[in-house]
Short mmCIF file of C-alpha atoms in Angstrom, two decimals:
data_model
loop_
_atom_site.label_atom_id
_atom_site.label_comp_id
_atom_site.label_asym_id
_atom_site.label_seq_id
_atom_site.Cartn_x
_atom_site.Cartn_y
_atom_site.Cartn_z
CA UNK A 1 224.81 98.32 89.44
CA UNK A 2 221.28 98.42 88.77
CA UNK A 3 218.70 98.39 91.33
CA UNK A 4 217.57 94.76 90.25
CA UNK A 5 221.11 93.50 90.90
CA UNK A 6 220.70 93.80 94.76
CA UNK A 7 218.76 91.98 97.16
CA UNK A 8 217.77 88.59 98.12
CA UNK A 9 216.48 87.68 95.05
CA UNK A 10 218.85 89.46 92.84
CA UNK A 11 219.92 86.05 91.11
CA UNK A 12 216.31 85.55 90.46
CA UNK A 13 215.39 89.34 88.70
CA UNK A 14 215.46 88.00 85.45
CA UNK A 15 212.35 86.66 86.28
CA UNK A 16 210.53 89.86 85.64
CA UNK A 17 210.22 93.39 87.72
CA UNK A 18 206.92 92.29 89.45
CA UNK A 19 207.98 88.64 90.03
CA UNK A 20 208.73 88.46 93.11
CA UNK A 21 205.82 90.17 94.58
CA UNK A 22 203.23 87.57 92.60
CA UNK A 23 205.74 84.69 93.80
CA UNK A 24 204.58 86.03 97.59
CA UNK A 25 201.48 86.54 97.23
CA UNK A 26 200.51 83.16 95.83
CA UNK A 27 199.33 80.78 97.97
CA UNK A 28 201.16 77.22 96.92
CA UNK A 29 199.37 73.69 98.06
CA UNK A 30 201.13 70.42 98.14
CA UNK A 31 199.54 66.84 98.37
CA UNK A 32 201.81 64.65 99.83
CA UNK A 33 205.42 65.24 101.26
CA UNK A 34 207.15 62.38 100.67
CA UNK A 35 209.78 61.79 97.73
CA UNK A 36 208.59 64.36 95.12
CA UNK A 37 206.92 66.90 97.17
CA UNK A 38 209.89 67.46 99.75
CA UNK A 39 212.10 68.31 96.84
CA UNK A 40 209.23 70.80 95.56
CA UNK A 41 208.48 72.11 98.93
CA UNK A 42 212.65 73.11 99.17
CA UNK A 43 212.71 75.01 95.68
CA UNK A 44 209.61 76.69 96.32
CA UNK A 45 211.13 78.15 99.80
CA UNK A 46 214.44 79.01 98.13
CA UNK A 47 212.39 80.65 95.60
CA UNK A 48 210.87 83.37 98.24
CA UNK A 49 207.40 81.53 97.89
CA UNK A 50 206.19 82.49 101.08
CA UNK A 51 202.56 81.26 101.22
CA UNK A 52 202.16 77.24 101.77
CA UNK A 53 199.31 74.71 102.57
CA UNK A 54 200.33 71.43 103.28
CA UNK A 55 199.29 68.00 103.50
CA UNK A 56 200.57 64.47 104.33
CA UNK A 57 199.03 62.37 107.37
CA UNK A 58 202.34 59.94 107.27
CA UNK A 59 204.90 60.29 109.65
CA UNK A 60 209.02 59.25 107.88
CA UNK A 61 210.11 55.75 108.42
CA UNK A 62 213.51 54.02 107.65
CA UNK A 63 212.74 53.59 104.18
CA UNK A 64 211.91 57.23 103.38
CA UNK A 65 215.45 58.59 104.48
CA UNK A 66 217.16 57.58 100.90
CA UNK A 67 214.98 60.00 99.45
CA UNK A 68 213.00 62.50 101.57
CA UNK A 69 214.87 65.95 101.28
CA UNK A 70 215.08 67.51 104.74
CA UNK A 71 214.83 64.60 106.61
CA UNK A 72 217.40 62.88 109.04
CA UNK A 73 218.16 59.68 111.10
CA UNK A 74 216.76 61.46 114.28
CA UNK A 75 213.81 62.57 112.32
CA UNK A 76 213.05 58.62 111.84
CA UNK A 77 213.70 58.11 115.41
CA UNK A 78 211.13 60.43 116.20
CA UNK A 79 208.66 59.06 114.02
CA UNK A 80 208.61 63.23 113.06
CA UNK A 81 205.41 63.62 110.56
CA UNK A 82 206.24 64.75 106.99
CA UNK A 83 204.20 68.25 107.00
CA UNK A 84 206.89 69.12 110.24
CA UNK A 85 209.85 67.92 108.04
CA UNK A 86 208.53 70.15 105.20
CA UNK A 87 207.70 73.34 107.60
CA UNK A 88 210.98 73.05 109.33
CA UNK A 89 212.14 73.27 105.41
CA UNK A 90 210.37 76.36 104.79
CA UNK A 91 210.82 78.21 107.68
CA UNK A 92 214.44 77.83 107.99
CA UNK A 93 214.61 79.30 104.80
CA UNK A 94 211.88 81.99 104.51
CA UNK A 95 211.17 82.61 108.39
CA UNK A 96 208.67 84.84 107.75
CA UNK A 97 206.86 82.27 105.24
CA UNK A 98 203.08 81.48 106.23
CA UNK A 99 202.43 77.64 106.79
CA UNK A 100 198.87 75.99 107.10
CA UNK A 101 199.84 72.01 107.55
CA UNK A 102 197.79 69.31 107.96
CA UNK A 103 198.47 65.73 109.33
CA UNK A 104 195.53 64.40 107.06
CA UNK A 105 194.97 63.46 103.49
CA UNK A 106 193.95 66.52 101.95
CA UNK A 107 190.47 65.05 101.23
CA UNK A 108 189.43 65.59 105.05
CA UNK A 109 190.13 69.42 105.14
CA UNK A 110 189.06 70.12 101.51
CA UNK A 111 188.23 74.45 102.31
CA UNK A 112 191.39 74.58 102.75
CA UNK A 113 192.72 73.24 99.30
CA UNK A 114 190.39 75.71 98.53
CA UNK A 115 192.38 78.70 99.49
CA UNK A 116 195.14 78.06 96.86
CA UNK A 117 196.42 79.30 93.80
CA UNK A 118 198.47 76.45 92.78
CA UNK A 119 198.41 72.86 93.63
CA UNK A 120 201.25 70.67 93.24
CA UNK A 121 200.15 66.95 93.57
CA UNK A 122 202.64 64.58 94.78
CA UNK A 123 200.06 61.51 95.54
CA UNK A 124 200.53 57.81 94.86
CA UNK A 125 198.25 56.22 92.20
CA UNK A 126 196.19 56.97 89.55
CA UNK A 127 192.65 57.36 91.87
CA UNK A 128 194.33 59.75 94.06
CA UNK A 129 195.72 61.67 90.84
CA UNK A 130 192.10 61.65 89.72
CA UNK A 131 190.15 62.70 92.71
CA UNK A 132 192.40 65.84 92.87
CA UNK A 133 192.29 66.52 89.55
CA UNK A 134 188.79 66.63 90.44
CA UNK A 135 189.02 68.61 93.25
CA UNK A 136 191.14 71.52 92.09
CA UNK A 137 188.87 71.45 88.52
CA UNK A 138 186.35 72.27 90.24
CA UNK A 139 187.65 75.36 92.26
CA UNK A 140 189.74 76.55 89.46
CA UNK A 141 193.48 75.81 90.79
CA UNK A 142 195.92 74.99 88.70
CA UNK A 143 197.28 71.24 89.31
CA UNK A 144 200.89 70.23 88.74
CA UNK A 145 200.77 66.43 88.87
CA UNK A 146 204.25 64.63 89.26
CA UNK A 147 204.92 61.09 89.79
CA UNK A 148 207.38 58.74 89.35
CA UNK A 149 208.03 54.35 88.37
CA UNK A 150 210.27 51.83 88.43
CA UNK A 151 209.27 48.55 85.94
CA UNK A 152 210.78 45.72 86.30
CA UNK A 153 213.06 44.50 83.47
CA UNK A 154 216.67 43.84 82.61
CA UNK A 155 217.50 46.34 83.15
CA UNK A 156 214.55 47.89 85.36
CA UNK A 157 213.22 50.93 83.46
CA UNK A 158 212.62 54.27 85.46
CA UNK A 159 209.50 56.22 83.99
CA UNK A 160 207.43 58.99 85.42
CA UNK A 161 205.40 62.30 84.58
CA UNK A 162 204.83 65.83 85.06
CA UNK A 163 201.56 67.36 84.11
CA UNK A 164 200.06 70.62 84.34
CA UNK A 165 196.29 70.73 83.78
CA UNK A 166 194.44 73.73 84.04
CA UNK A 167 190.86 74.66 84.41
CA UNK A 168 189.64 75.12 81.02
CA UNK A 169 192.22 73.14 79.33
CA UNK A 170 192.45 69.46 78.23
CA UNK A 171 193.13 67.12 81.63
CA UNK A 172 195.33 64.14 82.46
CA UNK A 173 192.38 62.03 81.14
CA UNK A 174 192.05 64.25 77.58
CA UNK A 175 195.65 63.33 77.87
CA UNK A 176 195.03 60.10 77.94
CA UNK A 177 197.41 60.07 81.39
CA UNK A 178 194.12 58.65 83.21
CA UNK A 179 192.30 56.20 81.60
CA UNK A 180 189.91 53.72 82.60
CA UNK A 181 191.97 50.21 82.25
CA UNK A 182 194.69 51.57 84.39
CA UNK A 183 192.29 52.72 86.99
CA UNK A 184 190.37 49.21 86.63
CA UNK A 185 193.64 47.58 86.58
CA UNK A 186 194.79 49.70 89.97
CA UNK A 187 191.70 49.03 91.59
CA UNK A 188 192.05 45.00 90.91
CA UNK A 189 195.79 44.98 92.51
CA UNK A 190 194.51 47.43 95.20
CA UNK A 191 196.19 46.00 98.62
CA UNK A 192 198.33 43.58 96.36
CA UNK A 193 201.19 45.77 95.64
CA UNK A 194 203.56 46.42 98.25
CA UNK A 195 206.12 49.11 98.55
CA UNK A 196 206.88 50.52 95.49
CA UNK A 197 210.47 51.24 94.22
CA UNK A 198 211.32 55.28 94.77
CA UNK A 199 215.10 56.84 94.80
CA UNK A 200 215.93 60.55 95.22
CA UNK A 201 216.95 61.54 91.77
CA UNK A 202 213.87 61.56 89.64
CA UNK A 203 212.10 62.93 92.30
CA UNK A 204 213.96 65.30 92.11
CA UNK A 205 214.45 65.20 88.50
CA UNK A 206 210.30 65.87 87.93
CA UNK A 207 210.19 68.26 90.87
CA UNK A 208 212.67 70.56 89.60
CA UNK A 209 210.59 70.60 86.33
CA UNK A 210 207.48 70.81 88.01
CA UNK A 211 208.75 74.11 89.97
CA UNK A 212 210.24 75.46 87.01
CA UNK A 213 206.51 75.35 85.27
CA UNK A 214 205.24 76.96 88.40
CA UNK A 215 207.38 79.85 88.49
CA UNK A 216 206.88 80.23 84.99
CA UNK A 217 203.06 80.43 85.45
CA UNK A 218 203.45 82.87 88.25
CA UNK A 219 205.49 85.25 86.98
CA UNK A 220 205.30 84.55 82.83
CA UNK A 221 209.14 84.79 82.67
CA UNK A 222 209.80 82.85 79.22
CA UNK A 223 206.11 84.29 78.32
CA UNK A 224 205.65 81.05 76.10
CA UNK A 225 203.89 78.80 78.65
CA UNK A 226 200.61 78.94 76.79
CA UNK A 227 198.53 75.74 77.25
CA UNK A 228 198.67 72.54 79.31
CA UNK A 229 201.88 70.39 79.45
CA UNK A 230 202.29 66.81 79.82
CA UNK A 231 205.76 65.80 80.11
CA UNK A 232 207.30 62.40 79.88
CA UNK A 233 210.52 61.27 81.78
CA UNK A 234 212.26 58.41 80.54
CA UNK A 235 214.88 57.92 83.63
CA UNK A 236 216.74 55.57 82.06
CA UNK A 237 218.22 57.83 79.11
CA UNK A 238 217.36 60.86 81.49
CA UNK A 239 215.48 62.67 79.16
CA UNK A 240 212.15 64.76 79.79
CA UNK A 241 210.19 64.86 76.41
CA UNK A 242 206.82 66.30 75.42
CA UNK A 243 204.27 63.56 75.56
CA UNK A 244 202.69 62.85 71.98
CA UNK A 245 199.27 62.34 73.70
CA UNK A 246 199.34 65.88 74.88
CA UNK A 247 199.12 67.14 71.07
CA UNK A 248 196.21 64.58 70.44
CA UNK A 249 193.92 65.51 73.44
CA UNK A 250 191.05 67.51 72.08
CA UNK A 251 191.20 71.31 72.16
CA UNK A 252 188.14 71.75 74.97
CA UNK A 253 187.76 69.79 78.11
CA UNK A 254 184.88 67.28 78.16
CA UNK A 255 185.46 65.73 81.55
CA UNK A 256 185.53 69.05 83.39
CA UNK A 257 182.94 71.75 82.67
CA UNK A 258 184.14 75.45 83.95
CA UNK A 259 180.03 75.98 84.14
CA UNK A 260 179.85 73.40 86.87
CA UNK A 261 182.52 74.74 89.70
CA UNK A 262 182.21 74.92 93.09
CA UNK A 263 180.79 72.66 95.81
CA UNK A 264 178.15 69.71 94.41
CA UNK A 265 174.56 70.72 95.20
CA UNK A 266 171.57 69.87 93.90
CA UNK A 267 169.31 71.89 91.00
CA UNK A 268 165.80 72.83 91.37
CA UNK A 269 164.69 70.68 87.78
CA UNK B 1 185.63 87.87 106.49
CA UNK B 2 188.25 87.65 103.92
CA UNK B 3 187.03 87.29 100.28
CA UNK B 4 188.56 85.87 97.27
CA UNK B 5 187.54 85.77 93.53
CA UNK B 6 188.54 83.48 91.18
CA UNK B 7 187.82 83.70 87.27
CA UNK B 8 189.27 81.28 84.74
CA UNK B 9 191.32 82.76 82.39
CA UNK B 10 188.49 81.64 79.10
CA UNK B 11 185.77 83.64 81.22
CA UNK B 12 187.91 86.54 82.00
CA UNK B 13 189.29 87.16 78.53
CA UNK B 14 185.53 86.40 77.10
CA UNK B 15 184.25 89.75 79.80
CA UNK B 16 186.99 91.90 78.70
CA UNK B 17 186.59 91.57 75.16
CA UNK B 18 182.81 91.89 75.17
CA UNK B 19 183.69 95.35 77.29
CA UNK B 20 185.80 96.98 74.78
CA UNK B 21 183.59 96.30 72.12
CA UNK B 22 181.61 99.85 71.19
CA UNK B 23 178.14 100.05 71.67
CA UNK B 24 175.62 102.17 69.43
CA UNK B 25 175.09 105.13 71.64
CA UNK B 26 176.40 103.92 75.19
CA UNK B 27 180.03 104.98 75.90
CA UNK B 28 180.63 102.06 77.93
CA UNK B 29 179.01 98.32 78.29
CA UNK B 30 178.57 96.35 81.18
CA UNK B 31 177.78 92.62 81.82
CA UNK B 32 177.41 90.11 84.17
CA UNK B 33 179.21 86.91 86.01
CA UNK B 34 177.68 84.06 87.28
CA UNK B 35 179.23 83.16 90.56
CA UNK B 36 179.45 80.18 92.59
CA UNK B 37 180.40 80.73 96.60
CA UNK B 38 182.62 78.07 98.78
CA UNK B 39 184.15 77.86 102.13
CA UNK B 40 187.65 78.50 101.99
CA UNK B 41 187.94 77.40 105.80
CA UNK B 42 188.02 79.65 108.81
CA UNK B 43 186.97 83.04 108.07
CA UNK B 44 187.59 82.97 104.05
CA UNK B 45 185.23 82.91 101.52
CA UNK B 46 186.05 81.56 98.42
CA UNK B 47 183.38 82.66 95.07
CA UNK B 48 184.11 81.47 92.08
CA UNK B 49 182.93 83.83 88.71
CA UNK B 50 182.28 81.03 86.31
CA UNK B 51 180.13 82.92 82.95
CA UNK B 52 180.12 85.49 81.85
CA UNK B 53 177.05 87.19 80.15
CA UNK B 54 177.11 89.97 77.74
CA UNK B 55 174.03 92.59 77.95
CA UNK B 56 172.67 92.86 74.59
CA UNK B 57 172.74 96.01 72.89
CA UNK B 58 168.93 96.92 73.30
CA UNK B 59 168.72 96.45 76.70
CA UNK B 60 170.42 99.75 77.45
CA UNK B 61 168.31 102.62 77.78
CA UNK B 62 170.15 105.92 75.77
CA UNK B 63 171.28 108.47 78.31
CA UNK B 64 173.83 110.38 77.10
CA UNK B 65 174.19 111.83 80.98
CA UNK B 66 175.79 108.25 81.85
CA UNK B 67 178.31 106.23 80.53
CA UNK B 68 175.79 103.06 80.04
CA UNK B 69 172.32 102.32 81.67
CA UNK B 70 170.84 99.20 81.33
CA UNK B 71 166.85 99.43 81.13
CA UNK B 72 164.77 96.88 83.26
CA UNK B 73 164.87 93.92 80.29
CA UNK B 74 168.83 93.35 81.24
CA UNK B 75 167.90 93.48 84.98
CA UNK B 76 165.08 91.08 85.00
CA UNK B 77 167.07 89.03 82.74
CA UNK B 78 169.86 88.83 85.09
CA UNK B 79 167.40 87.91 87.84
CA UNK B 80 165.77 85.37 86.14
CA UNK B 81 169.16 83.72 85.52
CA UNK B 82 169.58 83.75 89.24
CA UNK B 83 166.57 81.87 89.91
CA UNK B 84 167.09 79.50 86.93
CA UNK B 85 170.94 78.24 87.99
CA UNK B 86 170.53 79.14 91.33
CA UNK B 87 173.87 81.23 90.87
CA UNK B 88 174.93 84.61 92.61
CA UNK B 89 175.51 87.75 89.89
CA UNK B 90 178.21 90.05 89.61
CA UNK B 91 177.91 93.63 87.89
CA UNK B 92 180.55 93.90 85.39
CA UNK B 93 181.83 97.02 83.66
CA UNK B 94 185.59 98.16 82.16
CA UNK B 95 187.53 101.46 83.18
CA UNK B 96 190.21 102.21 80.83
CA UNK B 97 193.21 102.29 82.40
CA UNK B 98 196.39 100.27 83.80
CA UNK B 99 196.27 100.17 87.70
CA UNK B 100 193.88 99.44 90.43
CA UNK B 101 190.43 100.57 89.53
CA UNK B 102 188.10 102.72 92.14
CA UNK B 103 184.27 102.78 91.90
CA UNK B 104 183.10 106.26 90.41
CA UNK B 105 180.81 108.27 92.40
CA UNK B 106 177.96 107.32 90.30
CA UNK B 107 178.92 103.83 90.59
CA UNK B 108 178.68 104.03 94.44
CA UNK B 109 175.15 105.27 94.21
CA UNK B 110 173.62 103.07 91.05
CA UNK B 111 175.17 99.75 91.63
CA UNK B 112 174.26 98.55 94.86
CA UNK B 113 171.18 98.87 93.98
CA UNK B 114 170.93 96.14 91.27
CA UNK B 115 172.36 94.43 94.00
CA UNK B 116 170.24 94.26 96.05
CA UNK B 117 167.57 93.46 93.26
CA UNK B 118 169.65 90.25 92.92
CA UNK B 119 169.95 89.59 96.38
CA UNK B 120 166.16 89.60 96.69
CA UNK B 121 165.94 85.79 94.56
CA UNK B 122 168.95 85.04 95.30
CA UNK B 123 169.56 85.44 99.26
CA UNK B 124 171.32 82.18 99.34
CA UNK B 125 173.99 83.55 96.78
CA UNK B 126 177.24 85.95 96.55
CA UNK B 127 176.31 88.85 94.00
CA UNK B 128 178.16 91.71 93.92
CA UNK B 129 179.73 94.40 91.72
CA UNK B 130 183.32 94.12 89.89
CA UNK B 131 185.59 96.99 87.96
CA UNK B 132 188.24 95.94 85.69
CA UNK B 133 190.97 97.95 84.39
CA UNK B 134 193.51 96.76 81.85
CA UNK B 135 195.38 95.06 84.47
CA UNK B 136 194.09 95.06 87.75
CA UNK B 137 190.63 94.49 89.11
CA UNK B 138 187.84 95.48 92.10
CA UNK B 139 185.28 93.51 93.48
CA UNK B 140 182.54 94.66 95.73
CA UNK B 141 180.78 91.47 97.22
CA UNK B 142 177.33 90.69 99.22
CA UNK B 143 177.10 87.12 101.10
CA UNK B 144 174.37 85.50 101.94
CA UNK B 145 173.57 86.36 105.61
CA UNK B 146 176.28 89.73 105.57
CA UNK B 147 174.77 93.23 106.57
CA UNK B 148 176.61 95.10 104.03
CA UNK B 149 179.10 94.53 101.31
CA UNK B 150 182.31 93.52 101.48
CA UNK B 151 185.52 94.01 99.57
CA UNK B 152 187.31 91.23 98.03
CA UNK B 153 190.96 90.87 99.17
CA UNK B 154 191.83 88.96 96.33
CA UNK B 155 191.23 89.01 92.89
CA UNK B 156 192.77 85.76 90.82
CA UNK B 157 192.54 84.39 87.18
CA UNK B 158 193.34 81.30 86.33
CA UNK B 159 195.20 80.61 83.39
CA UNK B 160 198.41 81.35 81.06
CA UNK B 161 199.87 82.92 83.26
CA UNK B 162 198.05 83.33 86.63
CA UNK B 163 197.09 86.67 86.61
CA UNK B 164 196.53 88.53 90.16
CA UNK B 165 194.32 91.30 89.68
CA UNK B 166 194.19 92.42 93.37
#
């Protein structure tokens, strides 16, 4: 038996000789803890990611139990937040994992979105998709973005999306992802829209695919993830498909300059 | 203080190449990053090395007793860039080999003092003084308001795939 074939992550070695030291030493984020990013926060901790900053200020209710992974009946009870559904998570798999969680959006403690490698966003709507697009842009993290629909039709039609856009790269609106008549269009039904339909299996669906990206970025395993990736799901054949509008979006960037990073400040003209 | 650097992967690439190319009579080249410096939160620093700027080839000064020295043109050059974007500097230059990279002995005595030459306009800014290798990376850095240098604890690019250098 090799040396590789032992160990905790001996299942895993294919993954590379160094892998599972960068898998350690990266420092994950995740916006939002609810369907999509309790799945994510589960794989990552199974994974040996050991390094996590989380946010959700929303505490688990009745109608989150059918798909929030970790969760229980006494957990709605309680009233328990998400970020201490997700840390319990972690830390019952990888005791020894770090945790930074906050009970906020992650627009109130911003530094600390900051201090990671990787984000995975797991936010409702297209604004909130933008602003941390935004927001990681300009402090050079990688964003995952997954997210998930149900339209209604006979039969309803299940739809959703994972994208990776990285600093440098075409983004979700070069993608044509975010655009402005769907954020108009949004911001016009803002307050009119109710609870949104959301089951466990794409979630977890467009997590697993989301992870899978991540761990390929990390530790360059199939050594073919190359450029940005915009994925389609189309739940109700339950395929995942390369979006055509990622081989349209132009080459170079033009929403998000790598020359202007870093806080907003003002320029001596 | 814990310090992190984080390049994307277009500048990083764009600094290494540039480094490997030959020069005329220097056996090495150097070049500089423009850096941008953030909270991280608590006592983390986050700066951000977001250009990179090649030294062009007559602004070294041929002494064959160095590796490469850059005359005063590439220095006031890289000063007046600070004052112009209001952006920190980094020293750049390439050892050639695989593994963590150490500052020479003539590094530790030449380079913090273009440093502090930087430091001088730009007191509000993170400069500092950075040594690739082929696959790893170290980073000397100044803050604005620090008594001395500090090392960087972490050493990130951004890109296909995310690359940690330190």
């Amino acid at each position: 038996m090799k040396p590789s074939d032992q160990g905790p992550f001996s299942r895993q070695s294919f993954l590379g000789p160094h892998s599972q030291e960068y898998i350690e030493q990266c420092v994950v984020g995740i916006a939002g803890l609810g369907g999509g990013g309790s799945h994510i926060v589960q794989q990552l901790a199974h994974l040996g990611f050991l390094k996590f900053v989380l946010f959700d200020p929303d505490g688990i209710e009745e109608s989150n139990l059918n798909r929030l992974v970790g969760a229980t009946a006494r957990d709605v009870v309680d009233k328990t937040l998400k970020i201490d559904i997700a840390r319990r998570m972690i830390l019952s798999i990888r005791p020894q994992a770090e945790v930074l969680a906050f009970s906020e959006p992650w627009q109130a403690r911003p530094e600390f979105l900051r201090r990671c490698d990787l984000v995975f966003g797991c936010v409702d709507g297209l604004d909130q998709r933008r602003q941390l697009e935004a927001t990681t842009r300009r402090y050079l993290i990688p964003l995952i973005d997954i997210g998930m629909d149900v339209y209604e039709g006979t039969p309803p039609s299940v739809s959703g999306q994972v994208i990776l856009s990285m600093p440098g790269h075409p983004c979700m609106s070069c993608m044509s992802f975010l655009n402005d008549d769907d954020l108009t269009r949004e911001a016009e039904a803002y307050g009119a829209a109710g609870s949104r339909p959301q089951v466990v299996w794409p979630n977890g669906f467009l997590a697993s695919a989301a992870v899978g990206i991540a761990v390929d970025l990390v530790t360059d395993w199939s050594q073919s993830l190359r450029g940005p990736v915009y994925l389609s799901y189309r739940g109700n054949l339950g395929m995942l498909t390369q979006d055509p509008f990622l081989q349209h979006a132009p080459k170079h960037c033009s929403h998000f300059d790598v020359a202007n990073v870093g806080p907003p400040r003002f320029r001596p003209m | 203080m814990i310090i992190h650097l984080r390049i994307p992967e277009g500048v990083y690439l764009q600094a290494l190449a540039d480094l490997q190319r030959p020069h005329p009579f220097a056996f090495e080249r150097v070049g500089f990053f423009s850096s941008v410096l953030a909270s991280m939160g608590g006592d983390q620093q986050l700066v951000l090395l977001n250009g990179y700027h090649a030294v062009p080839d007559d602004h070294y000064d041929d002494d064959p007793e160095y590796g490469a020295v850059i005359g005063s043109e590439a220095i006031r050059t890289t000063m007046q860039r600070v004052l112009d974007e209001s952006r920190g500097q980094f020293h750049v230059h390439l050892h050639h080999h695989a593994g963590l990279p150490r500052p020479s002995r003539t590094d530790r005595s030449s380079l913090p003092r273009i440093i502090k030459s930087l430091r001088t306009v730009g007191p509000k800014e993170a400069s500092g003084y950075m040594i690739l290798s082929d696959d790893r990376a170290w980073a000397e850095v100044s803050l604005p308001g620090s008594s001395g240098p500090l090392l960087a604890a972490r050493i990130a690019v951004a890109g296909f795939p995310l690359r940690f250098l330190k």
